[in-house]
Coordinates of C-alpha atoms in Angstrom, one line a residue:
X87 CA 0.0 0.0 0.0
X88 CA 1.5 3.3 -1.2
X89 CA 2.4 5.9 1.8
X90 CA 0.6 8.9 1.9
X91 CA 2.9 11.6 1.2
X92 CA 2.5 13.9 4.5
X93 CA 5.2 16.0 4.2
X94 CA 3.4 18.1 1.4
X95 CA 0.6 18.2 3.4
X96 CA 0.9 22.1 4.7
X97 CA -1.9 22.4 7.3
X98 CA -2.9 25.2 9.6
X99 CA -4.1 24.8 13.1
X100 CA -5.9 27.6 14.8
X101 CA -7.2 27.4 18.3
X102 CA -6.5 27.3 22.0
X103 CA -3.3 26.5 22.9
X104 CA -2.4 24.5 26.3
X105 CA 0.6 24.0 28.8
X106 CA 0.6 20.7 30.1
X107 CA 2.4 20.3 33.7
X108 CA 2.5 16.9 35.1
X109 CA 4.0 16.6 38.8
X110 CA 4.7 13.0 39.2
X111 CA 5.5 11.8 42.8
X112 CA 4.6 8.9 45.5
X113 CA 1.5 9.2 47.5
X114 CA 2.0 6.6 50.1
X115 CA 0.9 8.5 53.3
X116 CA -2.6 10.4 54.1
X117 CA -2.2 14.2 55.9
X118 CA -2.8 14.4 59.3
X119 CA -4.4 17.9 58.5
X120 CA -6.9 16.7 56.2
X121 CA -7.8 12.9 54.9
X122 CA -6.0 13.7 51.5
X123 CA -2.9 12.1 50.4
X124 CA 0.3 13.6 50.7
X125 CA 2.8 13.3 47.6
X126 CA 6.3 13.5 48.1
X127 CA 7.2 15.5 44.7
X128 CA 9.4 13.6 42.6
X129 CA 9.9 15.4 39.0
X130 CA 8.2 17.5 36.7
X131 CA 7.2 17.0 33.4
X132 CA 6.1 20.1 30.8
X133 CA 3.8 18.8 27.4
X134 CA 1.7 20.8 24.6
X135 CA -1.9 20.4 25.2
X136 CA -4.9 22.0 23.4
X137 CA -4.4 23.4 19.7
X138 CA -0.4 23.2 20.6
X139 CA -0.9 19.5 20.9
X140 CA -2.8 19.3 17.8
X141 CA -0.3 20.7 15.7
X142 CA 2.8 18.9 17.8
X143 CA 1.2 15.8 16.0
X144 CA 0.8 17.2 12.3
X145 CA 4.0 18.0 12.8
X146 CA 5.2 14.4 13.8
X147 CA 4.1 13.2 10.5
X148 CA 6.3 15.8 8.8
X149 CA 3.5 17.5 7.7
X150 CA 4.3 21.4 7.2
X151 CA 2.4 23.0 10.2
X152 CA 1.6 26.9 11.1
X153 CA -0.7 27.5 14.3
X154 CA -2.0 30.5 15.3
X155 CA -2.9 31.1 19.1
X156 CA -3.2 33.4 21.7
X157 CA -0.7 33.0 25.2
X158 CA -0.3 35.4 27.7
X159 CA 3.2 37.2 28.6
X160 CA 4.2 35.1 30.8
X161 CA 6.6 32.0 31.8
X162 CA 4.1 29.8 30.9
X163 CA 3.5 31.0 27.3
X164 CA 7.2 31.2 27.0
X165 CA 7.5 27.7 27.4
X166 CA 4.5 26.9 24.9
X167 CA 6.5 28.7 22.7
X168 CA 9.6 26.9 23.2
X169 CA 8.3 23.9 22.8
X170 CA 6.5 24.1 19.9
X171 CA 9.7 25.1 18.7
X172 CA 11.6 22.4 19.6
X173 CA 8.5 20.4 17.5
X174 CA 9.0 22.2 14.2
X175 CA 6.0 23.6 14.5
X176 CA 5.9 27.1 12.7
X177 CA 3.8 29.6 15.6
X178 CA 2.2 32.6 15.5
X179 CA 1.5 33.7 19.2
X180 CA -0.2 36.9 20.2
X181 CA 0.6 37.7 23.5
X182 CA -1.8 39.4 25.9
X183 CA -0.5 40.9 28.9
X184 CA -4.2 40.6 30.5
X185 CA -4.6 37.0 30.3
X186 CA -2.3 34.0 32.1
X187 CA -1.6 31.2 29.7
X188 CA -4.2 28.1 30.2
X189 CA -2.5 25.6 32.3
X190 CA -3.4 22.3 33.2
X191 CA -1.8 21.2 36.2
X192 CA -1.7 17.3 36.7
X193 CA -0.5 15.4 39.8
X194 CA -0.2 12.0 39.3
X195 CA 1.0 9.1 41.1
X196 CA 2.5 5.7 39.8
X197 CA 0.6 6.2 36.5
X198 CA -2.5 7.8 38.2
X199 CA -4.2 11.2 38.9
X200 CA -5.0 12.3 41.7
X201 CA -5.5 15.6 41.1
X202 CA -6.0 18.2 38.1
X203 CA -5.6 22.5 38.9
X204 CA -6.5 24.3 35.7
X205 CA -5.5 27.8 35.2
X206 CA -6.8 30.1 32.6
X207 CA -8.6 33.7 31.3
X208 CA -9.7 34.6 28.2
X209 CA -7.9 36.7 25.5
X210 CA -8.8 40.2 24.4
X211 CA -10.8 41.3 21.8
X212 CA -7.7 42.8 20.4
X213 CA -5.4 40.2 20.6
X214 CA -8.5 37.9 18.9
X215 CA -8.4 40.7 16.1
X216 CA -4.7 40.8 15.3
X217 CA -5.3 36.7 15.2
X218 CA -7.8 37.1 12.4
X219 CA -5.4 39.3 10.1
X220 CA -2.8 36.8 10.7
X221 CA -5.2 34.1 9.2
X222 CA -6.0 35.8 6.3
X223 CA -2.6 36.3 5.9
X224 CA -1.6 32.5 6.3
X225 CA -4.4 30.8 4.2
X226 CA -3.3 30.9 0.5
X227 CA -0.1 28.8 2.2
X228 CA -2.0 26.0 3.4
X229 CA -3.8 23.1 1.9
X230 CA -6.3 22.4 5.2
X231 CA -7.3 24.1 8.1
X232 CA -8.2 23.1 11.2
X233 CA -10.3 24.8 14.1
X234 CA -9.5 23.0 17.6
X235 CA -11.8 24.2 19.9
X236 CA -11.3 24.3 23.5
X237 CA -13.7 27.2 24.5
X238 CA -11.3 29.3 26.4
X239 CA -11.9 32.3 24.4
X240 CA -9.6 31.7 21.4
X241 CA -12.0 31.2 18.7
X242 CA -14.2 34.2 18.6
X243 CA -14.2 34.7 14.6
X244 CA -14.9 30.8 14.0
X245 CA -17.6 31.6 12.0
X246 CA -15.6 34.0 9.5
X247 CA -12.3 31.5 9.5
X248 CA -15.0 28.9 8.5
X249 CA -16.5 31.4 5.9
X250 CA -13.3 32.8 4.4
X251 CA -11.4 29.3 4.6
X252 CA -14.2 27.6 2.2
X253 CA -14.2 30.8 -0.1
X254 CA -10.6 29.9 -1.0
X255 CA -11.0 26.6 -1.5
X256 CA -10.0 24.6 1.5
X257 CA -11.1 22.1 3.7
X258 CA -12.3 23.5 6.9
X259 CA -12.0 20.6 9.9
X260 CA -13.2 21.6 13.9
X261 CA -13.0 19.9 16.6
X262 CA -16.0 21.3 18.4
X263 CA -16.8 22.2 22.0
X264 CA -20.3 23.5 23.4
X265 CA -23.6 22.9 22.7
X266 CA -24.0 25.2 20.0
X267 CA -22.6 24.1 17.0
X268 CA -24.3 26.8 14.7
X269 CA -21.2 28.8 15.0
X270 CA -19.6 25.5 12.6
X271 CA -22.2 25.8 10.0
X272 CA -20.6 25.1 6.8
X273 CA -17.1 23.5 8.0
X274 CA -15.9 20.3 5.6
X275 CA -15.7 18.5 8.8
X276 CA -16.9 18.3 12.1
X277 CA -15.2 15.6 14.5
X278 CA -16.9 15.0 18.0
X279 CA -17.0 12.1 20.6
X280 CA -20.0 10.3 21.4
X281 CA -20.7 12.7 24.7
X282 CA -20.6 15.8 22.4
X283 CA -22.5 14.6 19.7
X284 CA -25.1 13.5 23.0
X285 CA -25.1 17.1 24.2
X286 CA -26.3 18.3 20.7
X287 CA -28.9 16.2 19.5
X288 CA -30.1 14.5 22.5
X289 CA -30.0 10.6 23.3
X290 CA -30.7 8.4 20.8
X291 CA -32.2 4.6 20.9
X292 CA -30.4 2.6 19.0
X293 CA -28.1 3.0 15.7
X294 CA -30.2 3.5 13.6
X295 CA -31.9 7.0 15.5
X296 CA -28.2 7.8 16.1
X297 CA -27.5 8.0 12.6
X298 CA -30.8 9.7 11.7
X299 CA -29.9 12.1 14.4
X300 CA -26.2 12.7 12.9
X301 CA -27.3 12.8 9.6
X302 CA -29.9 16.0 9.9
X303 CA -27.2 17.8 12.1
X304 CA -24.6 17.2 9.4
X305 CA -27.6 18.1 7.3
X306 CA -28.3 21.7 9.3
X307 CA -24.7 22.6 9.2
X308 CA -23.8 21.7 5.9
X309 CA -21.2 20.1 7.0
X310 CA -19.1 17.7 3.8
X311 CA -19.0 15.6 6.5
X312 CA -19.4 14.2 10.5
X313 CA -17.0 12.1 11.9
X314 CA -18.3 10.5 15.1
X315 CA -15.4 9.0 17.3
X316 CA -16.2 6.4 19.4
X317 CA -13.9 6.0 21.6
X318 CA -12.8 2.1 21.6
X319 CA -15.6 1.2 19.4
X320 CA -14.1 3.4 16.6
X321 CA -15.8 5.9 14.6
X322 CA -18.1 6.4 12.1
X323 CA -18.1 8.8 9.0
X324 CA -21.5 10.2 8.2
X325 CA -21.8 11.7 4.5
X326 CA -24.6 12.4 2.2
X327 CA -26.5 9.0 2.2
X328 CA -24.6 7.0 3.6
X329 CA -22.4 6.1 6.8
X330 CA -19.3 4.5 7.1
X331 CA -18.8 2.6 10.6
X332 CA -14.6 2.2 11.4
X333 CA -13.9 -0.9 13.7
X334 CA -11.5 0.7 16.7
X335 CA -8.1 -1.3 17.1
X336 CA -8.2 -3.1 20.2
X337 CA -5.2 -2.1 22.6
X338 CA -4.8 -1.6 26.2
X339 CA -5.9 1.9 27.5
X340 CA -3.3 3.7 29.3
X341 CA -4.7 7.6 28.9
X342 CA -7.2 9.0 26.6
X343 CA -5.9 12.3 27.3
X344 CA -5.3 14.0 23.9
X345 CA -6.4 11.4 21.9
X346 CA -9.1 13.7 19.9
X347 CA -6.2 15.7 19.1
X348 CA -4.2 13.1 17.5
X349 CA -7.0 11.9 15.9
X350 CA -8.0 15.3 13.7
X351 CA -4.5 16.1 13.5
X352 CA -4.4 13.0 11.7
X353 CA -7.9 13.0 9.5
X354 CA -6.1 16.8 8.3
X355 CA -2.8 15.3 7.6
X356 CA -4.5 12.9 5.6
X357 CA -6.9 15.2 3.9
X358 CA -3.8 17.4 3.1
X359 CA -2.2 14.7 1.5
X360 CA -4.7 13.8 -1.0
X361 CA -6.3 11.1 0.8
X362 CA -10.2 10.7 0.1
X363 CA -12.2 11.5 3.7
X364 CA -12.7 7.4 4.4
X365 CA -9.3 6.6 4.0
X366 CA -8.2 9.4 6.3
X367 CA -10.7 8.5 8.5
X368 CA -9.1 5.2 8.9
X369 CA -5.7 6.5 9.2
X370 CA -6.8 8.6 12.4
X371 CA -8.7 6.1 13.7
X372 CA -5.6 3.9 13.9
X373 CA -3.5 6.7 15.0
X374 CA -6.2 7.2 18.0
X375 CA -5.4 3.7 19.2
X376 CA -1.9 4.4 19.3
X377 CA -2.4 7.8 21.1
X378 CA -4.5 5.4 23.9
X379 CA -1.2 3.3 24.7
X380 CA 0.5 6.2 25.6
X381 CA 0.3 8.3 29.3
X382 CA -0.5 12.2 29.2
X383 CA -0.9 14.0 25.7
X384 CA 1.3 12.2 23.3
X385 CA 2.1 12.1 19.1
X386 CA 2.3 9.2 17.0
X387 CA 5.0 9.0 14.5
X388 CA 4.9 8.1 11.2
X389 CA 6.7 5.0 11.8
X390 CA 4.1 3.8 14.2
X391 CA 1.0 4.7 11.6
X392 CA 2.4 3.2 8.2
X393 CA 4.4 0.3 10.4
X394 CA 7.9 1.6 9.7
X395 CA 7.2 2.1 5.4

């Protein structure tokens, strides 16, 4: 089977950006204070998470990557933009003095979390502003785009990056957040899990309502297409008339943190590279039950998707 070649694939990810800290230590005694455990801090571990992460793993692929993001001026967005540095991952950060960059701050122990602190404010409507010009500036470069979603503030012009990105004639993927998915009408692609889609269209009673259900919301947001992950049941790619359901790999779960990352990271990889939505489908599917095997936000390389080809 002939390798998709992702290293002409020039994508664009727009979005919330994340610093993932991960304090590992050993929790063996409980406080005498409080009846909480007591870790005895061992090291510290600094990861991309949010639309960072997302194009950390385009980049993994070789894929050509620009992201566009909003940090604040701090230590924090300093070493978001480090590391996306040390990923090859060309970044356009506005920084805005009035907002702290979004941490997630994860305590864990042997494997395990105990505990999760989350840190964040919303950008300015500035800031958002300057992020707009720069998108208009980057899209003739690129060959997809991709909208990751977070709802921390960074995504205020969706709508017109949706709009403006179909105008010149490119794919359009989001990863959505919310119950309002208006805001994604006319995307190419809309990828949510199984809770998501839940929160949207209500529950459904068996698979054949579900698809009914995801078929008049792809319907309503003329979206290309809907592609439903499933966690380890897989996904399934809703297009006009017809569905397509993707078997998941089975693999021991270690961390599902991140995985929706990898996973559209992948489908716009794909798409970028010429691949037809199924086949990219399948491709992220895979790479999602890589992602699974691995603890904390993680990428998967191309040697682990085409098996070393």
């Amino acid at each position: 089977m002939k390798v998709p070649q992702t290293t002409r694939a020039r994508v664009l990810v727009v979005g919330d950006v994340m610093l993932d800290r991960y304090w590992y230590g050993d929790a063996t005694r409980i406080s005498p204070e409080a009846p909480v455990p007591v870790v005895l801090w061992q090291r510290e571990e600094e990861r991309l998470g949010g639309a960072a992460n997302v194009a950390r793993n385009c980049a993994a692929l070789g894929a050509p990557t620009r992201l566009l993001s909003v940090t604040g001026r701090d230590e924090a967005g300093e070493r978001v933009a480090a590391l996306l540095r040390e990923e090859n991952v060309q970044a356009s950060l506005r920084r805005d003095a009035s907002i702290r960059t979004t941490q997630k701050l994860r305590i864990v122990h042997r494997q395990q979390q105990l505990l999760r602190v989350d840190m964040e404010t919303p950008p300015s409507r500035e800031v958002l502003a300057s992020k707009l010009a720069d998108f208009r500036k980057a899209l003739p470069e690129r060959d997809v785009v991709l909208l990751s979603d977070y709802g921390k503030g960074g995504l205020a012009h969706v709508a017109t990056m949706i709009r403006e990105g179909r105008k010149a004639g490119k794919r359009v993927l989001v990863d959505p957040k919310g119950d309002d998915y208006s805001r994604y009408r006319g995307a190419s692609m809309m990828t949510p899990n199984l809770k998501e889609l839940e929160d949207v269209v209500g529950r459904w009673k068996d698979e054949r309502d579900l698809a009914a259900r995801a078929q008049a919301l792809r319907a309503k947001l003329r979206l290309d297409a809907l592609l439903l992950t499933r966690g380890e049941e897989g996904m399934t790619l809703f297009r006009p008339g017809r569905a397509v359901r993707i078997k998941g790999e089975r693999r021991e779960v270690a961390d599902v943190t991140g995985a929706g990352d990898t996973v559209i990271a992948v489908l716009a990889v794909m798409l970028a590279a010429g691949e037809s939505p199924e086949s990219a489908a399948r491709y992220a599917n895979r790479a999602g039950g890589i992602k699974v095997t691995k603890f904390g936000t993680a990428v998967v390389t191309r040697e682990e998707l085409f098996g070393g080809k």
